[in-house]
Amino acid sequence: MLPQKQAEEAIVSRSNSTLKDELEQDADGKGEDEEAAHGFNMKSLLWHGGSAWDAWFSCASNQVAQVLLTLPYSFSQLGMLSGIILQLFYGFMGSWTAYLISVLYVEYRTRKEKENVSFKNHVIQWFEVLDGLLGPYWKAAGLAFNCSFLLFGSVIQLIACASNIYYINDRLDKRTWTYIFGACCATTVFIPSYHNYRIWSFLGLGMTTYTAWYLTIAAVVHGQVEGVTHSGPTKLVLYFTGATNILYTFGGHAITVEIMHAMWKPQKFKYIYLMATVYVFTLTLPSAAAVYWAFGDQLLSHSNAFSLLPNSGWRDAAVILMLIHQIITFGFACTPLYFVWEKVIGMHDTKSIFLRALARLPVVIPIWFLAIIFPFFGPINSTVGALLVSFTVYIIPAMAHMLTYRTPSARQDAAEKPPFFLPSWTAMYAVNAFVVGWVLVVGFGLGGWASVTNFVKQVDTFGLFAKCYQCPKPQPPAAPAPQMRHY
């Protein structure tokens, strides 16, 4: 019996090795060797991205876009110390839950590969991972939260485009600019998947880097405004609104599964999000701290940092680069929605780019409409962070990981074992339980109360369909000088 048992173990070992090799190929069945065979032709250089570097650029580029301009506003609500601490805290917490999502993706795909399921013409998404590991109720929760978050994330990008361009050209109001940029953002329907975002991810991160360092240097050169005050935090509503905006900042991993699926070797993703977050810290911490240092409490009524910096060619360049990046980020947020819609209408495996683009257009229309209804640049970030991001990328991944590996057999057969820095399953459960408890109470509970309160205040102040949110009021015409009467 012993030789027979050894033979069976050898077969299982060879089978697992084969599955691992298959897993380390991208969704189209093209491995790194095939990419090398193409050489350095222009199409592969700009279009076919599936390396670990491509994933890093995608994560870093998507993680911080327009939110870079609202972080000084959050610092004015939180104060300097709390702003720095919460950025570090939520940055590492977000990296942890992104790691959990990557582990669950590998687990799901490994199980499906054992059942001889092919993903050659199918992009795996987060709600499908939840369905395969935990059942239909988790699928419904993942689909609802993820789609809602990505929908409003796209709305935020569109609002931010109109808000930013206004600082260069105020001859048109922000609502009109929203119409224009809605049409520009709709062009993202032509990009099939994250596999094709190579050049855009690279350019997007470069644009964000320029903008972040422009904000930092411009604020330092400008110096502190006369009579500057740094009174934050002053109110609990403002404090938790700012905290949930930072929660939103580092909750950009709702597209982790789709980015992993576009990689040649998805198992290399484990720590990519953490490395992207560390780089993002070099952009967000100096810029937010410098602008808050320079302008202080003035930021409480200026949610976009561009509004306080003086006109210059450098600022205009930052605005233009940020506009281009926001269109790219709109595509990042919308692509999973495109995939879901394609699957609903049966167009997901269509080869024609033009047919898929045409099928995707109905996804853009409600986003366009919502951006016109709720043009509140800063407050909507915090509201989305509290009500949607808290569950989508923090609570659900942590709970899903605990439930997936709740049995000894599941832990023993796990495709991915605990990481080297936390080698115990008990320790992983403790960290996951802390994440769930903290985000549920502080992020969703207190943050939700504060953000909704602030959001309702904005609606009451400016109304829905605001034509030009936080625009300077036009100055009344000067009274004519009295004419001298001559006798």
Coordinates of C-alpha atoms in Angstrom, one line a residue:
M1 CA 0.0 0.0 0.0
L2 CA 2.9 2.4 0.7
P3 CA 4.2 2.4 -2.9
Q4 CA 0.7 3.0 -4.2
K5 CA 0.3 6.0 -1.8
Q6 CA 3.6 7.5 -2.9
A7 CA 2.5 7.1 -6.5
E8 CA -0.8 8.9 -5.8
E9 CA 1.1 11.8 -4.0
A10 CA 3.4 12.1 -7.0
I11 CA 0.5 12.4 -9.4
V12 CA -1.1 15.1 -7.2
S13 CA 2.2 16.9 -7.0
R14 CA 2.6 16.9 -10.8
S15 CA -1.0 18.0 -11.2
N16 CA -0.6 21.0 -8.8
S17 CA 2.6 21.9 -10.6
T18 CA 0.8 21.9 -13.9
L19 CA -2.0 24.0 -12.5
K20 CA 0.5 26.5 -11.1
D21 CA 2.1 26.8 -14.5
E22 CA -1.3 27.4 -16.1
L23 CA -2.1 30.0 -13.5
E24 CA 1.0 31.9 -14.4
Q25 CA -0.4 32.8 -17.8
D26 CA -2.7 35.7 -18.6
A27 CA -6.4 35.6 -19.5
D28 CA -5.7 35.2 -23.2
G29 CA -3.4 32.2 -22.7
K30 CA -0.4 34.3 -23.6
G31 CA 2.6 33.9 -21.3
E32 CA 5.7 36.0 -21.0
D33 CA 7.6 33.9 -23.5
E34 CA 5.1 34.8 -26.2
E35 CA 5.5 38.5 -25.4
A36 CA 9.2 38.2 -25.8
A37 CA 8.7 36.5 -29.1
H38 CA 6.9 39.6 -30.4
G39 CA 10.1 41.6 -29.8
F40 CA 9.9 45.4 -29.3
N41 CA 7.3 46.2 -31.9
M42 CA 5.2 49.3 -31.2
K43 CA 2.0 47.4 -30.6
S44 CA 3.4 45.2 -27.9
L45 CA 5.3 48.1 -26.3
L46 CA 2.2 50.3 -26.0
W47 CA -0.7 47.9 -25.9
H48 CA 0.1 44.4 -24.5
G49 CA 1.0 44.9 -20.8
G50 CA 0.9 42.0 -18.4
S51 CA 4.1 42.2 -16.4
A52 CA 4.5 42.9 -12.7
W53 CA 5.7 46.4 -13.6
D54 CA 2.5 47.0 -15.6
A55 CA 0.4 46.0 -12.6
W56 CA 2.5 48.3 -10.4
F57 CA 1.9 51.2 -12.7
S58 CA -1.8 50.4 -12.9
C59 CA -2.2 50.2 -9.1
A60 CA -0.2 53.4 -8.4
S61 CA -1.8 55.3 -11.2
N62 CA -5.3 54.4 -10.2
Q63 CA -4.8 54.8 -6.4
V64 CA -4.3 58.5 -6.5
A65 CA -5.9 60.9 -9.0
Q66 CA -8.3 63.7 -8.2
V67 CA -8.1 62.7 -4.5
L68 CA -4.7 64.3 -4.5
L69 CA -6.4 67.7 -4.8
T70 CA -8.8 67.0 -1.9
L71 CA -6.3 65.7 0.7
P72 CA -5.3 69.2 1.8
Y73 CA -9.0 69.8 2.4
S74 CA -9.0 66.6 4.6
F75 CA -6.0 67.9 6.5
S76 CA -7.9 71.1 7.3
Q77 CA -10.6 69.0 8.8
L78 CA -8.3 66.6 10.6
G79 CA -5.3 68.6 11.6
M80 CA -1.7 67.9 10.5
L81 CA -0.9 65.1 12.9
S82 CA -4.1 63.1 12.3
G83 CA -3.8 63.6 8.6
I84 CA -0.4 62.1 8.4
I85 CA -1.2 59.2 10.8
L86 CA -4.4 58.3 9.1
Q87 CA -2.7 58.3 5.7
L88 CA -0.1 55.8 6.9
F89 CA -2.7 53.7 8.8
Y90 CA -5.2 53.4 5.9
G91 CA -2.5 53.0 3.4
F92 CA -1.1 49.9 5.1
M93 CA -4.6 48.6 5.9
G94 CA -5.6 49.0 2.2
S95 CA -2.4 47.1 1.2
W96 CA -3.4 44.3 3.5
T97 CA -6.9 43.9 2.1
A98 CA -5.5 44.1 -1.4
Y99 CA -3.2 41.2 -0.5
L100 CA -6.3 39.3 0.8
I101 CA -8.1 39.9 -2.5
S102 CA -5.1 38.6 -4.5
V103 CA -4.9 35.4 -2.3
L104 CA -8.6 34.7 -2.8
Y105 CA -8.3 35.2 -6.6
V106 CA -5.5 32.7 -6.7
E107 CA -7.5 30.3 -4.5
Y108 CA -10.6 30.6 -6.8
R109 CA -8.6 30.2 -10.0
T110 CA -6.7 27.2 -8.7
R111 CA -9.9 25.4 -7.8
K112 CA -11.5 26.2 -11.2
E113 CA -8.4 25.0 -13.0
K114 CA -8.7 21.7 -11.2
E115 CA -12.2 21.5 -12.7
N116 CA -10.7 22.1 -16.2
V117 CA -12.5 25.5 -16.4
S118 CA -10.9 27.8 -19.1
F119 CA -10.7 31.6 -18.8
K120 CA -9.4 32.2 -22.3
N121 CA -12.1 34.6 -23.3
H122 CA -13.4 35.5 -19.9
V123 CA -12.1 38.1 -17.4
I124 CA -12.5 37.0 -13.8
Q125 CA -14.1 39.6 -11.5
W126 CA -14.3 40.0 -7.7
F127 CA -18.0 39.0 -7.5
E128 CA -17.2 35.7 -9.3
V129 CA -14.4 35.0 -6.9
L130 CA -16.9 35.5 -4.0
D131 CA -19.5 33.3 -5.8
G132 CA -17.0 30.4 -6.4
L133 CA -15.6 30.5 -2.8
L134 CA -18.6 31.4 -0.7
G135 CA -21.8 31.2 -2.7
P136 CA -24.5 33.4 -4.4
Y137 CA -25.3 35.6 -1.4
W138 CA -21.7 36.8 -1.3
K139 CA -21.7 37.2 -5.0
A140 CA -24.7 39.5 -4.8
A141 CA -23.1 41.6 -2.0
G142 CA -19.8 41.9 -3.9
L143 CA -21.6 42.8 -7.1
A144 CA -23.8 45.4 -5.5
F145 CA -21.0 47.2 -3.5
N146 CA -18.3 46.9 -6.2
C147 CA -20.5 48.2 -9.0
S148 CA -21.9 51.0 -6.8
F149 CA -18.4 52.1 -5.8
L150 CA -17.0 52.0 -9.3
L151 CA -20.0 53.9 -10.6
F152 CA -19.6 56.7 -8.2
G153 CA -15.8 56.6 -8.5
S154 CA -16.4 57.3 -12.2
V155 CA -18.8 60.1 -11.3
I156 CA -16.1 61.7 -9.1
Q157 CA -13.6 61.7 -11.9
L158 CA -16.0 63.4 -14.2
I159 CA -16.9 66.0 -11.6
A160 CA -13.2 66.6 -10.9
C161 CA -12.5 67.2 -14.7
A162 CA -15.1 70.0 -14.7
S163 CA -13.8 71.4 -11.4
N164 CA -10.2 71.5 -12.6
I165 CA -10.6 72.9 -16.1
Y166 CA -12.6 75.8 -14.6
Y167 CA -9.4 77.2 -13.1
I168 CA -8.0 77.6 -16.6
N169 CA -11.1 78.6 -18.5
D170 CA -14.0 80.0 -16.5
R171 CA -15.9 81.3 -19.5
L172 CA -18.0 78.2 -19.3
D173 CA -19.6 77.1 -16.0
K174 CA -18.7 73.7 -14.5
R175 CA -21.9 72.0 -15.6
T176 CA -21.1 72.8 -19.2
W177 CA -17.6 71.4 -18.7
T178 CA -19.2 68.3 -17.3
Y179 CA -21.1 67.8 -20.6
I180 CA -17.9 68.2 -22.6
F181 CA -15.7 65.9 -20.5
G182 CA -18.5 63.3 -20.3
A183 CA -18.0 62.9 -24.1
C184 CA -14.2 62.7 -23.6
C185 CA -14.4 60.1 -20.9
A186 CA -16.8 58.0 -23.1
T187 CA -13.8 57.3 -25.4
T188 CA -12.5 54.8 -22.8
V189 CA -15.1 52.3 -24.2
F190 CA -12.5 51.5 -26.9
I191 CA -9.9 50.1 -24.5
P192 CA -10.7 46.3 -24.2
S193 CA -9.1 45.5 -20.8
Y194 CA -6.4 46.3 -18.3
H195 CA -4.1 44.3 -20.5
N196 CA -4.2 47.3 -22.8
Y197 CA -3.5 50.1 -20.3
R198 CA 0.3 49.8 -20.4
I199 CA 1.2 53.2 -21.9
W200 CA -1.8 55.0 -20.1
S201 CA -0.8 53.7 -16.7
F202 CA 2.8 54.9 -17.2
L203 CA 1.7 58.3 -18.4
G204 CA -0.9 58.6 -15.7
L205 CA 1.5 58.1 -12.9
G206 CA 3.9 60.6 -14.4
M207 CA 1.2 63.2 -14.6
T208 CA 0.2 62.6 -11.0
T209 CA 3.8 62.8 -9.8
Y210 CA 4.2 66.2 -11.6
T211 CA 1.0 67.5 -10.0
A212 CA 1.9 66.3 -6.5
W213 CA 5.3 67.9 -6.6
Y214 CA 3.9 71.1 -8.2
L215 CA 1.4 71.4 -5.2
T216 CA 4.3 70.9 -2.8
I217 CA 6.7 73.3 -4.3
A218 CA 4.1 75.9 -5.2
A219 CA 2.8 75.9 -1.6
V220 CA 6.2 76.3 -0.1
V221 CA 7.3 79.0 -2.5
H222 CA 3.9 80.9 -1.9
G223 CA 4.5 80.7 1.8
Q224 CA 1.9 81.0 4.5
V225 CA -1.0 83.4 3.9
E226 CA -1.3 86.4 6.2
G227 CA -2.9 85.4 9.5
V228 CA -3.0 81.7 8.6
T229 CA -4.6 79.5 11.2
H230 CA -4.5 75.7 11.7
S231 CA -7.4 75.1 14.0
G232 CA -8.4 71.6 13.0
P233 CA -9.8 69.4 14.3
T234 CA -12.7 71.5 15.6
K235 CA -15.8 69.4 15.0
L236 CA -16.5 65.7 15.0
V237 CA -18.4 65.9 11.8
L238 CA -15.5 67.5 10.0
Y239 CA -13.0 65.1 11.6
F240 CA -14.7 61.9 10.5
T241 CA -15.5 63.4 7.1
G242 CA -11.8 64.0 6.5
A243 CA -10.9 60.5 7.9
T244 CA -13.3 58.8 5.4
N245 CA -11.9 60.8 2.5
I246 CA -8.5 59.2 3.4
L247 CA -10.2 55.8 3.7
Y248 CA -11.4 56.4 0.2
T249 CA -7.9 57.5 -1.0
F250 CA -6.4 54.1 -0.2
G251 CA -9.4 52.1 -1.2
G252 CA -8.6 52.0 -4.9
H253 CA -8.2 48.3 -5.0
A254 CA -11.7 47.5 -6.2
I255 CA -10.2 46.6 -9.5
T256 CA -7.5 44.3 -8.1
V257 CA -8.9 41.1 -9.5
E258 CA -9.2 42.5 -13.1
I259 CA -5.6 43.8 -12.9
M260 CA -4.4 40.4 -11.7
H261 CA -6.2 38.6 -14.4
A262 CA -4.4 40.8 -17.0
M263 CA -1.0 39.7 -15.7
W264 CA 1.1 37.0 -17.2
K265 CA 1.9 35.7 -13.7
P266 CA -0.9 36.7 -11.3
Q267 CA 0.9 35.1 -8.3
K268 CA 3.5 37.9 -8.5
F269 CA 0.8 40.4 -7.5
K270 CA 1.1 39.7 -3.7
Y271 CA 3.0 42.7 -2.7
I272 CA 2.6 44.9 -5.7
Y273 CA -0.1 47.0 -4.1
L274 CA 2.0 47.6 -1.0
M275 CA 4.9 48.8 -3.2
A276 CA 2.5 51.1 -5.1
T277 CA 1.2 52.5 -1.8
V278 CA 4.7 53.3 -0.6
Y279 CA 5.3 55.3 -3.7
V280 CA 2.0 57.0 -3.4
F281 CA 3.0 58.2 0.1
T282 CA 5.8 60.2 -1.5
L283 CA 3.1 62.1 -3.4
T284 CA 0.3 62.5 -1.0
L285 CA 2.1 63.3 2.3
P286 CA 4.3 66.2 1.1
S287 CA 1.7 67.8 -1.1
A288 CA -1.2 67.7 1.5
A289 CA 1.1 68.8 4.3
A290 CA 2.6 71.7 2.3
V291 CA -0.7 73.1 1.1
Y292 CA -2.3 72.8 4.5
W293 CA 0.8 74.6 6.0
A294 CA 0.5 77.4 3.5
F295 CA -3.3 78.0 3.6
G296 CA -4.6 76.5 6.8
D297 CA -8.3 76.9 7.5
Q298 CA -9.0 78.5 4.2
L299 CA -9.1 75.0 2.8
L300 CA -12.3 74.3 4.8
S301 CA -14.2 76.1 2.1
H302 CA -11.9 75.1 -0.9
S303 CA -12.1 71.3 -1.4
N304 CA -9.9 71.6 -4.6
A305 CA -6.3 72.7 -3.8
F306 CA -6.0 74.3 -7.2
S307 CA -8.4 77.0 -6.2
L308 CA -6.0 78.6 -3.7
L309 CA -2.8 78.5 -5.7
P310 CA -1.9 81.5 -7.8
N311 CA -2.2 81.5 -11.6
S312 CA 0.9 80.4 -13.4
G313 CA 2.1 78.3 -16.3
W314 CA 3.2 75.6 -13.9
R315 CA -0.3 75.5 -12.4
D316 CA -2.0 75.3 -15.8
A317 CA 0.3 72.5 -16.8
A318 CA -0.6 70.6 -13.6
V319 CA -4.3 71.2 -14.4
I320 CA -4.0 69.9 -17.9
L321 CA -2.0 66.8 -16.9
M322 CA -4.5 66.1 -14.1
L323 CA -7.3 66.3 -16.6
I324 CA -5.7 63.8 -18.9
H325 CA -5.1 61.5 -15.9
Q326 CA -8.6 61.8 -14.7
I327 CA -9.9 60.6 -18.1
I328 CA -7.5 57.6 -17.8
T329 CA -8.7 56.9 -14.2
F330 CA -12.3 57.2 -15.4
G331 CA -11.5 54.3 -17.7
F332 CA -9.9 52.3 -14.9
A333 CA -13.0 52.7 -12.7
C334 CA -15.4 52.0 -15.6
T335 CA -13.7 48.9 -17.1
P336 CA -15.1 46.4 -14.5
L337 CA -18.5 48.0 -15.1
Y338 CA -18.1 47.5 -18.9
F339 CA -17.2 43.8 -18.2
V340 CA -20.3 43.2 -16.0
W341 CA -22.6 44.9 -18.6
E342 CA -21.0 42.8 -21.4
K343 CA -21.7 39.6 -19.5
V344 CA -25.3 40.6 -18.9
I345 CA -26.0 41.3 -22.6
G346 CA -23.8 38.4 -23.9
M347 CA -21.1 40.5 -25.5
H348 CA -18.2 39.7 -23.3
D349 CA -16.5 37.2 -25.7
T350 CA -17.0 39.4 -28.8
K351 CA -13.7 40.0 -30.7
S352 CA -14.6 43.2 -32.4
I353 CA -13.4 46.3 -30.4
F354 CA -16.0 48.5 -32.1
L355 CA -19.0 46.2 -31.3
R356 CA -17.8 46.0 -27.7
A357 CA -17.4 49.8 -27.6
L358 CA -20.9 50.3 -28.9
A359 CA -22.3 47.9 -26.3
R360 CA -20.5 49.7 -23.5
L361 CA -21.9 53.2 -24.2
P362 CA -25.1 52.7 -22.0
V363 CA -22.8 52.4 -19.0
V364 CA -21.5 55.9 -19.5
I365 CA -24.8 57.7 -19.7
P366 CA -26.0 57.3 -16.0
I367 CA -22.5 58.3 -14.8
W368 CA -22.8 61.4 -16.9
F369 CA -26.2 62.2 -15.5
L370 CA -25.2 61.6 -11.8
A371 CA -22.2 64.0 -12.2
I372 CA -24.6 66.7 -13.3
I373 CA -27.0 66.0 -10.4
F374 CA -24.3 65.9 -7.6
P375 CA -21.4 68.2 -8.6
F376 CA -19.9 68.2 -5.0
F377 CA -16.2 67.6 -5.4
G378 CA -15.0 67.1 -1.9
P379 CA -18.0 65.8 0.1
I380 CA -18.9 63.1 -2.3
N381 CA -15.5 61.5 -1.9
S382 CA -16.1 61.1 1.9
T383 CA -19.6 59.8 1.4
V384 CA -18.6 57.2 -1.1
G385 CA -15.7 56.2 1.1
A386 CA -17.9 55.7 4.2
L387 CA -20.9 53.9 2.6
L388 CA -19.3 51.9 -0.2
V389 CA -15.5 51.7 0.0
S390 CA -15.7 50.6 3.6
F391 CA -17.5 47.4 2.6
T392 CA -16.1 46.9 -0.9
V393 CA -12.4 46.9 -0.2
Y394 CA -12.1 46.5 3.5
I395 CA -14.9 44.6 5.3
I396 CA -15.9 42.1 2.6
P397 CA -12.3 41.0 1.6
A398 CA -11.4 40.5 5.3
M399 CA -14.6 38.5 6.1
A400 CA -14.4 36.5 2.9
H401 CA -10.8 35.4 3.7
M402 CA -11.8 34.3 7.2
L403 CA -14.8 32.3 6.0
T404 CA -12.9 30.8 3.0
Y405 CA -10.2 29.4 5.4
R406 CA -12.4 28.7 8.4
T407 CA -12.0 24.9 8.2
P408 CA -8.7 23.0 8.9
S409 CA -9.0 21.2 5.5
A410 CA -9.3 24.6 3.7
R411 CA -6.2 25.9 5.5
Q412 CA -4.3 22.7 4.7
D413 CA -5.1 22.8 1.0
A414 CA -4.8 26.6 0.6
A415 CA -3.2 27.7 -2.7
E416 CA -1.5 30.5 -0.8
K417 CA -0.2 30.0 2.8
P418 CA 0.1 32.9 5.3
P419 CA 2.8 35.5 4.4
F420 CA 6.3 35.3 5.9
F421 CA 5.7 38.3 8.1
L422 CA 2.5 36.8 9.6
P423 CA 3.0 33.0 9.4
S424 CA 0.2 32.0 11.7
W425 CA -3.5 31.5 10.6
T426 CA -4.5 32.7 14.1
A427 CA -2.6 36.0 13.6
M428 CA -4.3 36.5 10.2
Y429 CA -7.7 36.0 11.7
A430 CA -6.9 38.5 14.4
V431 CA -5.8 41.1 11.9
N432 CA -8.8 40.5 9.7
A433 CA -11.1 40.8 12.7
F434 CA -9.5 44.1 13.6
V435 CA -10.0 45.4 10.1
V436 CA -13.6 44.5 10.1
G437 CA -14.3 46.0 13.5
W438 CA -12.4 49.2 12.9
V439 CA -13.9 50.0 9.5
L440 CA -17.4 49.0 10.5
V441 CA -17.4 51.3 13.5
V442 CA -15.1 54.2 12.5
G443 CA -15.3 54.1 8.7
F444 CA -18.9 53.1 8.1
G445 CA -20.5 54.1 11.4
L446 CA -18.9 57.4 12.4
G447 CA -17.6 58.2 8.9
G448 CA -21.0 57.5 7.4
W449 CA -22.8 59.8 9.9
A450 CA -20.3 62.6 9.3
S451 CA -20.1 62.3 5.5
V452 CA -23.9 62.1 5.0
T453 CA -24.4 65.1 7.3
N454 CA -21.8 67.1 5.3
F455 CA -23.2 66.0 2.0
V456 CA -26.8 66.9 2.9
K457 CA -25.5 70.3 4.0
Q458 CA -23.9 70.8 0.5
V459 CA -27.2 69.9 -1.2
D460 CA -29.1 72.3 1.0
T461 CA -26.6 75.1 0.3
F462 CA -26.1 74.7 -3.4
G463 CA -29.0 72.5 -4.5
L464 CA -29.0 69.6 -6.9
F465 CA -27.9 70.3 -10.5
A466 CA -25.7 73.2 -9.2
K467 CA -24.5 75.1 -12.2
C468 CA -21.2 76.1 -10.8
Y469 CA -20.3 74.5 -7.4
Q470 CA -17.9 76.6 -5.2
C471 CA -17.4 79.1 -8.0
P472 CA -16.5 82.6 -7.0
K473 CA -19.5 84.9 -6.9
P474 CA -19.6 87.5 -9.7
Q475 CA -18.7 90.9 -8.5
P476 CA -21.5 93.5 -8.9
P477 CA -20.8 96.2 -11.4
A478 CA -19.2 99.3 -9.9
A479 CA -21.4 102.2 -9.4
P480 CA -20.7 105.1 -11.7
A481 CA -18.7 107.9 -10.2
P482 CA -20.8 111.0 -9.4
Q483 CA -20.3 113.8 -12.0
M484 CA -19.3 117.2 -10.8
R485 CA -21.8 119.9 -11.4
H486 CA -20.4 123.2 -12.6
Y487 CA -22.2 126.4 -11.9

